[in-house]
Amino acid sequence: MARAGLWAALGLLALPVLAGLAGVIAPAFGYLPALGGTELSLDPWRGLLGWGGLGHAMRLSVTTGVLSTALSLAMTFLIVAAWQGTRSFAWVTRALAPMLALPHAAAAFGLAFLIAPSGWIARALSPWATGWDRPPDLLIVNDPLGLALVAGLVVKEVPFLLLMTLAALPQADSLRSQMIARGLGYGRVMGWMKVVAPRVYAQIRLPVYAVLAYSMSVVDVALILGPTRPPTLAVQILEWTNHPDLRLRFQAAAGACLQLLLVVGALALWRLAERLVARRGAGWAAGGARGVGADRVLRPVGAGVALAIGLAVGLGLAGLLVWSFAGLWRFPALWPDAWGLRNWAGQSDMLARRIWQSAAIALGASVIALTLSVAALQTQGARPARIMGLIYLPLIVPQIAFLPGLASFALILGLDGTLGTVMAVHLVFVLPYVYLVLADPWRAWDARAGLVAASLGARPLRVLWAVRLPMLLRALCVAFAVGFATSIAQYLPTLLIGAGRVGTVTTEAVALASSANRRLIGVWAVVQMALPMAVFATCLTLPALIWRNRQGMRIG
Amino acid sequence: MSLRLENLIILRDGAPMVALDRTVAPGEVLSVMGPSGCGKSTLLACLAGALPPVFQARGRVWLDGREITDLPSHARRLGMLFQDDILFPHLSVAGNLGFGLARGVRDRAGAIEDALREAGLAGMGARDPATLSGGQRARVALMRTLLSAPRGLLLDEAFSKLDTELRAQMRGFVFGRARAHGLPVVMVTHDIEDARAAGGPVVDVMGRVL
Ligand SMILES: Nc1ncnc2c1ncn2[C@@H]1O[C@H](COP(=O)(O)OP(=O)(O)O)[C@@H](O)[C@H]1O
Ligand SMILES: [Mg+2]
């Protein structure tokens, strides 16, 4: 049965991706009978290369993706290195970790509302510091360099990488290693970077790759914060995909192939850079520099970074909340002139429907994902089966590169637009994250506990139920919460597979991105935030509550 | 009760790493000595039915005249003690003991209380194991194993983390229990003191008498 779980998990992940890719590669070379493409041609590629914005769009994908990933990783390590083991750190992690549950789109909306020319920052400084009595005509959000997009990605990816790092810390034996480094006279940050960081990085490597692939090809955040003329490649592909001119669908498919190549290339370069850093880093670590003085600078910087991210998200959330209850709100007033429930009341039916659909999809997908992950992990024993590498496929292959193909198949099979199909496609993305979150703690579990239990007469199933699962309760809860949040956050799968009949709070919110209706955006983004947050908070509290009398179940 | 290792050979990359042909009598302690990495833990894992797949085992293992070579771990009834106590951190002290206590026992609470008293831990059943001292934890681990009514004991450097005084105490306690219950014991160690205190035969992993 467990073996079946392994194969089910892999089939679930690999098949849709491969099928979707096939459904994109064929039209990229002109073949898609349903749209009248019956012979192979290079026209889609000619069309793609003929688009004037191509070079720019590609460059944007690479720069925003790589920059946001590198920044997020650096910030995460800095925060942990500078503050691990302190009370502030416990506080910071408690504040940042739930942010993981925020859908990217909601965080992006919050940030957009905050930094926009008519946002809270401008209002707070106006008119006394800026002299503005009308919102200035500045392109802060949707700036052509994509810096707002980078910021939007960073505020989301840091909490994600932070949680991954926290999960890896106990196995990296971080506290004792750090203690030894400090005892040898190393500064906090330097000691951590030299002793703990390499081990932690080895464990969070795949999440980092996923962040890179995601950042390079994200659609929803780019729709909200990204440049517009031209947009990033992924956004342009979506535009072509949804274009009434069917010929552009073929061009979109060619673009999707190109996006895939771009991501694969960037990952290869990143891997190369890893090697380089590792080689240099080994020499650096052996060099013996203690870096005691660096702490004086780096610790406040780390705190500042954490604070800035917390504020960006926190104030962003507050801004969304305020807009959702706002009536008239003149610039540069800090608060609305009038408050009310009108924005909410007008949406209540739709809200109820979308919340129900979102929650049902997310719950189903995460429960199935958790079960399959446990089954798959249980089958593999101590060493991961090679084939499990396939589980990362849906995280590395950009959504925009294979979902359009999958949508074509769903349409041909008449499966599009049903709750079940959308849930199944969500599962493709939920499962890897759940597995990813669960796999390391699962393996790090001391197998001797299982052997002892067995030698006391416990059968394998009892070892699983009575020893392993309870000992890993925290990891299971986190995995479930991550799965739930991942599902809620899905935009493209719901959009393309839901075919307009199934929608979630996320498709609803992102659809408003270009509308400039801040009140409506506020309402939907708040809901989009609150739903996964509530689940996440519950899942983090639960194990702490259950094991409140068990010191051995706490993490360092 | 006796434990027989019949031409037991553990191969690693086709080469024998462990080779033993011995019978351990009831209450006797077979000490297997050798430096770190020579295969002592692997031998015990093999006896416990948890040989890592990189190794192959040849030969047979008998316990009480019953062949256990191919039985799964939970059916072998060989209790294991490691240098770490491996108490289940999510269970209370009593919970850990209860986990070990054989299914058929009627008065479970009474049996657990007796075991606690015997280990000098009376009244500590509700405690979080993480709040006990190293010596106390080691004793809980031992009592947990004994409550499962094992037919033999496997000790993997079980005393090496205890300080000298506790160590002597704990050895006496374990060997005493084993003798009282007539349990054959295989103890692997790199400490000659352990082997001397055990009083039984001392061999290396290739079966040479030391
Ligand atoms: N699961 C495993 N996979 C591969 N090699 C192992 C495994 N377990 C132990 N070894 C190797 O087998 C040898 C014997 O290990 P072990 O039995 O733990 O030695 P000891 O307990 O005597 O110190 C060591 O070289 C060790 O690295
Ligand atoms: Mg050993």
mmCIF file with all atom_site columns, N, CA and C in Angstrom, chain A residues 383 446 448-460 462-463 466-468 470-471 547 549-553, chain B residues 48 50 54 73-74 78-80 82 84 86 88-92 99-100 103 126-131 144-145 148:
data_model
loop_
_atom_site.group_PDB
_atom_site.id
_atom_site.type_symbol
_atom_site.label_atom_id
_atom_site.label_alt_id
_atom_site.label_comp_id
_atom_site.label_asym_id
_atom_site.label_entity_id
_atom_site.label_seq_id
_atom_site.pdbx_PDB_ins_code
_atom_site.Cartn_x
_atom_site.Cartn_y
_atom_site.Cartn_z
_atom_site.occupancy
_atom_site.B_iso_or_equiv
_atom_site.pdbx_formal_charge
_atom_site.auth_seq_id
_atom_site.auth_comp_id
_atom_site.auth_asym_id
_atom_site.auth_atom_id
_atom_site.pdbx_PDB_model_num
ATOM 1   N N  . ARG A 1 383 ? 17.207 6.173  2.994  1.00 0.00 ? 383 ARG A N  1
ATOM 2   C CA . ARG A 1 383 ? 17.759 6.958  1.899  1.00 0.00 ? 383 ARG A CA 1
ATOM 3   C C  . ARG A 1 383 ? 16.695 7.272  0.864  1.00 0.00 ? 383 ARG A C  1
ATOM 4   N N  . ASP A 1 446 ? 15.266 10.216 14.492 1.00 0.00 ? 446 ASP A N  1
ATOM 5   C CA . ASP A 1 446 ? 16.241 9.212  14.915 1.00 0.00 ? 446 ASP A CA 1
ATOM 6   C C  . ASP A 1 446 ? 15.659 7.811  14.722 1.00 0.00 ? 446 ASP A C  1
ATOM 7   N N  . ARG A 1 448 ? 16.701 5.118  15.489 1.00 0.00 ? 448 ARG A N  1
ATOM 8   C CA . ARG A 1 448 ? 16.846 4.223  16.635 1.00 0.00 ? 448 ARG A CA 1
ATOM 9   C C  . ARG A 1 448 ? 15.574 4.198  17.478 1.00 0.00 ? 448 ARG A C  1
ATOM 10  N N  . ALA A 1 449 ? 14.819 5.319  17.455 1.00 0.00 ? 449 ALA A N  1
ATOM 11  C CA . ALA A 1 449 ? 13.554 5.327  18.184 1.00 0.00 ? 449 ALA A CA 1
ATOM 12  C C  . ALA A 1 449 ? 12.626 4.263  17.601 1.00 0.00 ? 449 ALA A C  1
ATOM 13  N N  . GLY A 1 450 ? 12.658 4.142  16.274 1.00 0.00 ? 450 GLY A N  1
ATOM 14  C CA . GLY A 1 450 ? 11.841 3.125  15.624 1.00 0.00 ? 450 GLY A CA 1
ATOM 15  C C  . GLY A 1 450 ? 12.320 1.728  15.950 1.00 0.00 ? 450 GLY A C  1
ATOM 16  N N  . LEU A 1 451 ? 13.638 1.569  15.988 1.00 0.00 ? 451 LEU A N  1
ATOM 17  C CA . LEU A 1 451 ? 14.206 0.253  16.279 1.00 0.00 ? 451 LEU A CA 1
ATOM 18  C C  . LEU A 1 451 ? 13.885 -0.147 17.723 1.00 0.00 ? 451 LEU A C  1
ATOM 19  N N  . VAL A 1 452 ? 14.028 0.840  18.611 1.00 0.00 ? 452 VAL A N  1
ATOM 20  C CA . VAL A 1 452 ? 13.693 0.556  20.016 1.00 0.00 ? 452 VAL A CA 1
ATOM 21  C C  . VAL A 1 452 ? 12.231 0.160  20.123 1.00 0.00 ? 452 VAL A C  1
ATOM 22  N N  . ALA A 1 453 ? 11.363 0.934  19.468 1.00 0.00 ? 453 ALA A N  1
ATOM 23  C CA . ALA A 1 453 ? 9.933  0.622  19.522 1.00 0.00 ? 453 ALA A CA 1
ATOM 24  C C  . ALA A 1 453 ? 9.675  -0.777 18.984 1.00 0.00 ? 453 ALA A C  1
ATOM 25  N N  . ALA A 1 454 ? 10.324 -1.119 17.866 1.00 0.00 ? 454 ALA A N  1
ATOM 26  C CA . ALA A 1 454 ? 10.125 -2.448 17.287 1.00 0.00 ? 454 ALA A CA 1
ATOM 27  C C  . ALA A 1 454 ? 10.650 -3.527 18.222 1.00 0.00 ? 454 ALA A C  1
ATOM 28  N N  . SER A 1 455 ? 11.795 -3.252 18.842 1.00 0.00 ? 455 SER A N  1
ATOM 29  C CA . SER A 1 455 ? 12.354 -4.273 19.732 1.00 0.00 ? 455 SER A CA 1
ATOM 30  C C  . SER A 1 455 ? 11.500 -4.417 20.985 1.00 0.00 ? 455 SER A C  1
ATOM 31  N N  . LEU A 1 456 ? 10.651 -3.435 21.250 1.00 0.00 ? 456 LEU A N  1
ATOM 32  C CA . LEU A 1 456 ? 9.698  -3.562 22.354 1.00 0.00 ? 456 LEU A CA 1
ATOM 33  C C  . LEU A 1 456 ? 8.435  -4.270 21.884 1.00 0.00 ? 456 LEU A C  1
ATOM 34  N N  . GLY A 1 457 ? 8.428  -4.689 20.630 1.00 0.00 ? 457 GLY A N  1
ATOM 35  C CA . GLY A 1 457 ? 7.309  -5.473 20.142 1.00 0.00 ? 457 GLY A CA 1
ATOM 36  C C  . GLY A 1 457 ? 6.299  -4.723 19.287 1.00 0.00 ? 457 GLY A C  1
ATOM 37  N N  . ALA A 1 458 ? 6.582  -3.447 18.977 1.00 0.00 ? 458 ALA A N  1
ATOM 38  C CA . ALA A 1 458 ? 5.613  -2.677 18.196 1.00 0.00 ? 458 ALA A CA 1
ATOM 39  C C  . ALA A 1 458 ? 5.744  -3.009 16.710 1.00 0.00 ? 458 ALA A C  1
ATOM 40  N N  . ARG A 1 459 ? 4.608  -3.289 16.076 1.00 0.00 ? 459 ARG A N  1
ATOM 41  C CA . ARG A 1 459 ? 4.616  -3.536 14.647 1.00 0.00 ? 459 ARG A CA 1
ATOM 42  C C  . ARG A 1 459 ? 4.854  -2.243 13.897 1.00 0.00 ? 459 ARG A C  1
ATOM 43  N N  . PRO A 1 460 ? 5.276  -2.349 12.623 1.00 0.00 ? 460 PRO A N  1
ATOM 44  C CA . PRO A 1 460 ? 5.602  -1.143 11.858 1.00 0.00 ? 460 PRO A CA 1
ATOM 45  C C  . PRO A 1 460 ? 4.495  -0.094 11.873 1.00 0.00 ? 460 PRO A C  1
ATOM 46  N N  . ARG A 1 462 ? 2.278  0.399  14.170 1.00 0.00 ? 462 ARG A N  1
ATOM 47  C CA . ARG A 1 462 ? 2.194  1.015  15.500 1.00 0.00 ? 462 ARG A CA 1
ATOM 48  C C  . ARG A 1 462 ? 3.370  1.970  15.688 1.00 0.00 ? 462 ARG A C  1
ATOM 49  N N  . VAL A 1 463 ? 4.532  1.599  15.172 1.00 0.00 ? 463 VAL A N  1
ATOM 50  C CA . VAL A 1 463 ? 5.675  2.497  15.257 1.00 0.00 ? 463 VAL A CA 1
ATOM 51  C C  . VAL A 1 463 ? 5.330  3.814  14.566 1.00 0.00 ? 463 VAL A C  1
ATOM 52  N N  . ALA A 1 466 ? 2.226  5.477  16.749 1.00 0.00 ? 466 ALA A N  1
ATOM 53  C CA . ALA A 1 466 ? 2.413  5.791  18.163 1.00 0.00 ? 466 ALA A CA 1
ATOM 54  C C  . ALA A 1 466 ? 3.740  6.485  18.435 1.00 0.00 ? 466 ALA A C  1
ATOM 55  N N  . VAL A 1 467 ? 4.683  6.371  17.514 1.00 0.00 ? 467 VAL A N  1
ATOM 56  C CA . VAL A 1 467 ? 5.984  6.981  17.777 1.00 0.00 ? 467 VAL A CA 1
ATOM 57  C C  . VAL A 1 467 ? 6.343  8.032  16.727 1.00 0.00 ? 467 VAL A C  1
ATOM 58  N N  . ARG A 1 468 ? 6.379  7.606  15.472 1.00 0.00 ? 468 ARG A N  1
ATOM 59  C CA . ARG A 1 468 ? 6.924  8.516  14.478 1.00 0.00 ? 468 ARG A CA 1
ATOM 60  C C  . ARG A 1 468 ? 6.025  9.724  14.223 1.00 0.00 ? 468 ARG A C  1
ATOM 61  N N  . PRO A 1 470 ? 3.558  11.076 16.090 1.00 0.00 ? 470 PRO A N  1
ATOM 62  C CA . PRO A 1 470 ? 3.509  12.033 17.204 1.00 0.00 ? 470 PRO A CA 1
ATOM 63  C C  . PRO A 1 470 ? 4.812  12.820 17.362 1.00 0.00 ? 470 PRO A C  1
ATOM 64  N N  . MET A 1 471 ? 5.954  12.124 17.186 1.00 0.00 ? 471 MET A N  1
ATOM 65  C CA . MET A 1 471 ? 7.213  12.848 17.335 1.00 0.00 ? 471 MET A CA 1
ATOM 66  C C  . MET A 1 471 ? 7.372  13.895 16.248 1.00 0.00 ? 471 MET A C  1
ATOM 67  N N  . TRP A 1 547 ? 2.120  19.538 23.112 1.00 0.00 ? 547 TRP A N  1
ATOM 68  C CA . TRP A 1 547 ? 3.371  19.110 23.747 1.00 0.00 ? 547 TRP A CA 1
ATOM 69  C C  . TRP A 1 547 ? 3.889  20.141 24.741 1.00 0.00 ? 547 TRP A C  1
ATOM 70  N N  . ASN A 1 549 ? 3.992  20.186 27.786 1.00 0.00 ? 549 ASN A N  1
ATOM 71  C CA . ASN A 1 549 ? 4.708  19.623 28.933 1.00 0.00 ? 549 ASN A CA 1
ATOM 72  C C  . ASN A 1 549 ? 5.861  18.713 28.521 1.00 0.00 ? 549 ASN A C  1
ATOM 73  N N  . ARG A 1 550 ? 6.335  18.839 27.292 1.00 0.00 ? 550 ARG A N  1
ATOM 74  C CA . ARG A 1 550 ? 7.389  17.957 26.799 1.00 0.00 ? 550 ARG A CA 1
ATOM 75  C C  . ARG A 1 550 ? 8.559  18.753 26.242 1.00 0.00 ? 550 ARG A C  1
ATOM 76  N N  . GLN A 1 551 ? 9.567  18.929 27.097 1.00 0.00 ? 551 GLN A N  1
ATOM 77  C CA . GLN A 1 551 ? 10.721 19.717 26.645 1.00 0.00 ? 551 GLN A CA 1
ATOM 78  C C  . GLN A 1 551 ? 11.404 19.111 25.439 1.00 0.00 ? 551 GLN A C  1
ATOM 79  N N  . GLY A 1 552 ? 11.433 17.768 25.391 1.00 0.00 ? 552 GLY A N  1
ATOM 80  C CA . GLY A 1 552 ? 12.120 17.093 24.306 1.00 0.00 ? 552 GLY A CA 1
ATOM 81  C C  . GLY A 1 552 ? 11.477 17.328 22.957 1.00 0.00 ? 552 GLY A C  1
ATOM 82  N N  . MET A 1 553 ? 10.262 17.876 22.950 1.00 0.00 ? 553 MET A N  1
ATOM 83  C CA . MET A 1 553 ? 9.566  18.103 21.694 1.00 0.00 ? 553 MET A CA 1
ATOM 84  C C  . MET A 1 553 ? 9.722  19.536 21.205 1.00 0.00 ? 553 MET A C  1
ATOM 85  N N  . ALA B 2 48  ? 18.923 -7.460 15.652 1.00 0.00 ? 48  ALA B N  1
ATOM 86  C CA . ALA B 2 48  ? 17.620 -6.873 15.931 1.00 0.00 ? 48  ALA B CA 1
ATOM 87  C C  . ALA B 2 48  ? 16.718 -6.892 14.703 1.00 0.00 ? 48  ALA B C  1
ATOM 88  N N  . ALA B 2 50  ? 17.368 -5.219 11.774 1.00 0.00 ? 50  ALA B N  1
ATOM 89  C CA . ALA B 2 50  ? 17.342 -3.911 11.121 1.00 0.00 ? 50  ALA B CA 1
ATOM 90  C C  . ALA B 2 50  ? 18.668 -3.645 10.425 1.00 0.00 ? 50  ALA B C  1
ATOM 91  N N  . VAL B 2 54  ? 22.867 -1.839 2.852  1.00 0.00 ? 54  VAL B N  1
ATOM 92  C CA . VAL B 2 54  ? 24.189 -1.909 2.221  1.00 0.00 ? 54  VAL B CA 1
ATOM 93  C C  . VAL B 2 54  ? 24.958 -3.159 2.649  1.00 0.00 ? 54  VAL B C  1
ATOM 94  N N  . SER B 2 73  ? 11.743 -7.125 13.186 1.00 0.00 ? 73  SER B N  1
ATOM 95  C CA . SER B 2 73  ? 12.232 -6.670 14.493 1.00 0.00 ? 73  SER B CA 1
ATOM 96  C C  . SER B 2 73  ? 11.225 -6.884 15.608 1.00 0.00 ? 73  SER B C  1
ATOM 97  N N  . HIS B 2 74  ? 9.984  -6.516 15.339 1.00 0.00 ? 74  HIS B N  1
ATOM 98  C CA . HIS B 2 74  ? 9.017  -6.505 16.436 1.00 0.00 ? 74  HIS B CA 1
ATOM 99  C C  . HIS B 2 74  ? 8.670  -7.903 16.921 1.00 0.00 ? 74  HIS B C  1
ATOM 100 N N  . LEU B 2 78  ? 13.954 -9.183 21.246 1.00 0.00 ? 78  LEU B N  1
ATOM 101 C CA . LEU B 2 78  ? 15.285 -8.844 21.731 1.00 0.00 ? 78  LEU B CA 1
ATOM 102 C C  . LEU B 2 78  ? 15.262 -7.368 22.123 1.00 0.00 ? 78  LEU B C  1
ATOM 103 N N  . GLY B 2 79  ? 15.467 -7.085 23.403 1.00 0.00 ? 79  GLY B N  1
ATOM 104 C CA . GLY B 2 79  ? 15.441 -5.698 23.853 1.00 0.00 ? 79  GLY B CA 1
ATOM 105 C C  . GLY B 2 79  ? 16.749 -4.999 23.525 1.00 0.00 ? 79  GLY B C  1
ATOM 106 N N  . MET B 2 80  ? 16.655 -3.732 23.161 1.00 0.00 ? 80  MET B N  1
ATOM 107 C CA . MET B 2 80  ? 17.865 -2.998 22.787 1.00 0.00 ? 80  MET B CA 1
ATOM 108 C C  . MET B 2 80  ? 18.101 -1.809 23.688 1.00 0.00 ? 80  MET B C  1
ATOM 109 N N  . PHE B 2 82  ? 20.775 1.564  23.804 1.00 0.00 ? 82  PHE B N  1
ATOM 110 C CA . PHE B 2 82  ? 21.851 2.315  23.157 1.00 0.00 ? 82  PHE B CA 1
ATOM 111 C C  . PHE B 2 82  ? 22.575 3.172  24.184 1.00 0.00 ? 82  PHE B C  1
ATOM 112 N N  . ASP B 2 84  ? 22.583 6.325  23.998 1.00 0.00 ? 84  ASP B N  1
ATOM 113 C CA . ASP B 2 84  ? 21.542 7.300  24.323 1.00 0.00 ? 84  ASP B CA 1
ATOM 114 C C  . ASP B 2 84  ? 20.317 6.509  24.754 1.00 0.00 ? 84  ASP B C  1
ATOM 115 N N  . ILE B 2 86  ? 17.191 7.071  24.240 1.00 0.00 ? 86  ILE B N  1
ATOM 116 C CA . ILE B 2 86  ? 16.113 6.997  23.246 1.00 0.00 ? 86  ILE B CA 1
ATOM 117 C C  . ILE B 2 86  ? 14.752 6.850  23.924 1.00 0.00 ? 86  ILE B C  1
ATOM 118 N N  . PHE B 2 88  ? 11.065 8.054  24.331 1.00 0.00 ? 88  PHE B N  1
ATOM 119 C CA . PHE B 2 88  ? 10.193 8.764  23.398 1.00 0.00 ? 88  PHE B CA 1
ATOM 120 C C  . PHE B 2 88  ? 9.843  10.118 24.010 1.00 0.00 ? 88  PHE B C  1
ATOM 121 N N  . PRO B 2 89  ? 10.237 11.194 23.355 1.00 0.00 ? 89  PRO B N  1
ATOM 122 C CA . PRO B 2 89  ? 10.116 12.513 23.994 1.00 0.00 ? 89  PRO B CA 1
ATOM 123 C C  . PRO B 2 89  ? 8.672  12.981 24.137 1.00 0.00 ? 89  PRO B C  1
ATOM 124 N N  . HIS B 2 90  ? 7.754  12.363 23.376 1.00 0.00 ? 90  HIS B N  1
ATOM 125 C CA . HIS B 2 90  ? 6.368  12.858 23.435 1.00 0.00 ? 90  HIS B CA 1
ATOM 126 C C  . HIS B 2 90  ? 5.568  12.136 24.506 1.00 0.00 ? 90  HIS B C  1
ATOM 127 N N  . LEU B 2 91  ? 6.170  11.113 25.116 1.00 0.00 ? 91  LEU B N  1
ATOM 128 C CA . LEU B 2 91  ? 5.456  10.373 26.152 1.00 0.00 ? 91  LEU B CA 1
ATOM 129 C C  . LEU B 2 91  ? 6.046  10.695 27.517 1.00 0.00 ? 91  LEU B C  1
ATOM 130 N N  . SER B 2 92  ? 5.216  10.577 28.549 1.00 0.00 ? 92  SER B N  1
ATOM 131 C CA . SER B 2 92  ? 5.710  10.754 29.912 1.00 0.00 ? 92  SER B CA 1
ATOM 132 C C  . SER B 2 92  ? 6.581  9.543  30.260 1.00 0.00 ? 92  SER B C  1
ATOM 133 N N  . PHE B 2 99  ? 4.545  1.882  26.952 1.00 0.00 ? 99  PHE B N  1
ATOM 134 C CA . PHE B 2 99  ? 4.794  1.495  25.571 1.00 0.00 ? 99  PHE B CA 1
ATOM 135 C C  . PHE B 2 99  ? 5.521  0.159  25.528 1.00 0.00 ? 99  PHE B C  1
ATOM 136 N N  . GLY B 2 100 ? 6.442  -0.029 26.490 1.00 0.00 ? 100 GLY B N  1
ATOM 137 C CA . GLY B 2 100 ? 7.203  -1.265 26.506 1.00 0.00 ? 100 GLY B CA 1
ATOM 138 C C  . GLY B 2 100 ? 6.427  -2.430 27.099 1.00 0.00 ? 100 GLY B C  1
ATOM 139 N N  . ARG B 2 103 ? 1.496  -6.506 26.059 1.00 0.00 ? 103 ARG B N  1
ATOM 140 C CA . ARG B 2 103 ? 0.071  -6.268 25.914 1.00 0.00 ? 103 ARG B CA 1
ATOM 141 C C  . ARG B 2 103 ? -0.809 -6.973 26.941 1.00 0.00 ? 103 ARG B C  1
ATOM 142 N N  . ALA B 2 126 ? 4.597  10.540 36.016 1.00 0.00 ? 126 ALA B N  1
ATOM 143 C CA . ALA B 2 126 ? 3.982  11.606 35.231 1.00 0.00 ? 126 ALA B CA 1
ATOM 144 C C  . ALA B 2 126 ? 5.008  12.581 34.657 1.00 0.00 ? 126 ALA B C  1
ATOM 145 N N  . ARG B 2 127 ? 6.268  12.406 35.053 1.00 0.00 ? 127 ARG B N  1
ATOM 146 C CA . ARG B 2 127 ? 7.283  13.376 34.636 1.00 0.00 ? 127 ARG B CA 1
ATOM 147 C C  . ARG B 2 127 ? 7.548  13.338 33.136 1.00 0.00 ? 127 ARG B C  1
ATOM 148 N N  . ASP B 2 128 ? 7.984  14.480 32.621 1.00 0.00 ? 128 ASP B N  1
ATOM 149 C CA . ASP B 2 128 ? 8.491  14.589 31.264 1.00 0.00 ? 128 ASP B CA 1
ATOM 150 C C  . ASP B 2 128 ? 9.894  13.982 31.271 1.00 0.00 ? 128 ASP B C  1
ATOM 151 N N  . PRO B 2 129 ? 10.182 12.996 30.424 1.00 0.00 ? 129 PRO B N  1
ATOM 152 C CA . PRO B 2 129 ? 11.503 12.360 30.478 1.00 0.00 ? 129 PRO B CA 1
ATOM 153 C C  . PRO B 2 129 ? 12.646 13.366 30.315 1.00 0.00 ? 129 PRO B C  1
ATOM 154 N N  . ALA B 2 130 ? 12.384 14.465 29.608 1.00 0.00 ? 130 ALA B N  1
ATOM 155 C CA . ALA B 2 130 ? 13.447 15.447 29.390 1.00 0.00 ? 130 ALA B CA 1
ATOM 156 C C  . ALA B 2 130 ? 13.882 16.108 30.694 1.00 0.00 ? 130 ALA B C  1
ATOM 157 N N  . THR B 2 131 ? 13.055 15.974 31.751 1.00 0.00 ? 131 THR B N  1
ATOM 158 C CA . THR B 2 131 ? 13.410 16.633 33.011 1.00 0.00 ? 131 THR B CA 1
ATOM 159 C C  . THR B 2 131 ? 14.162 15.709 33.960 1.00 0.00 ? 131 THR B C  1
ATOM 160 N N  . ARG B 2 144 ? 11.909 0.037  30.684 1.00 0.00 ? 144 ARG B N  1
ATOM 161 C CA . ARG B 2 144 ? 10.996 -0.049 29.548 1.00 0.00 ? 144 ARG B CA 1
ATOM 162 C C  . ARG B 2 144 ? 11.266 -1.336 28.763 1.00 0.00 ? 144 ARG B C  1
ATOM 163 N N  . THR B 2 145 ? 12.561 -1.623 28.577 1.00 0.00 ? 145 THR B N  1
ATOM 164 C CA . THR B 2 145 ? 12.918 -2.838 27.847 1.00 0.00 ? 145 THR B CA 1
ATOM 165 C C  . THR B 2 145 ? 12.508 -4.083 28.626 1.00 0.00 ? 145 THR B C  1
ATOM 166 N N  . SER B 2 148 ? 8.922  -5.174 28.509 1.00 0.00 ? 148 SER B N  1
ATOM 167 C CA . SER B 2 148 ? 8.433  -5.797 27.279 1.00 0.00 ? 148 SER B CA 1
ATOM 168 C C  . SER B 2 148 ? 8.691  -7.301 27.289 1.00 0.00 ? 148 SER B C  1
#
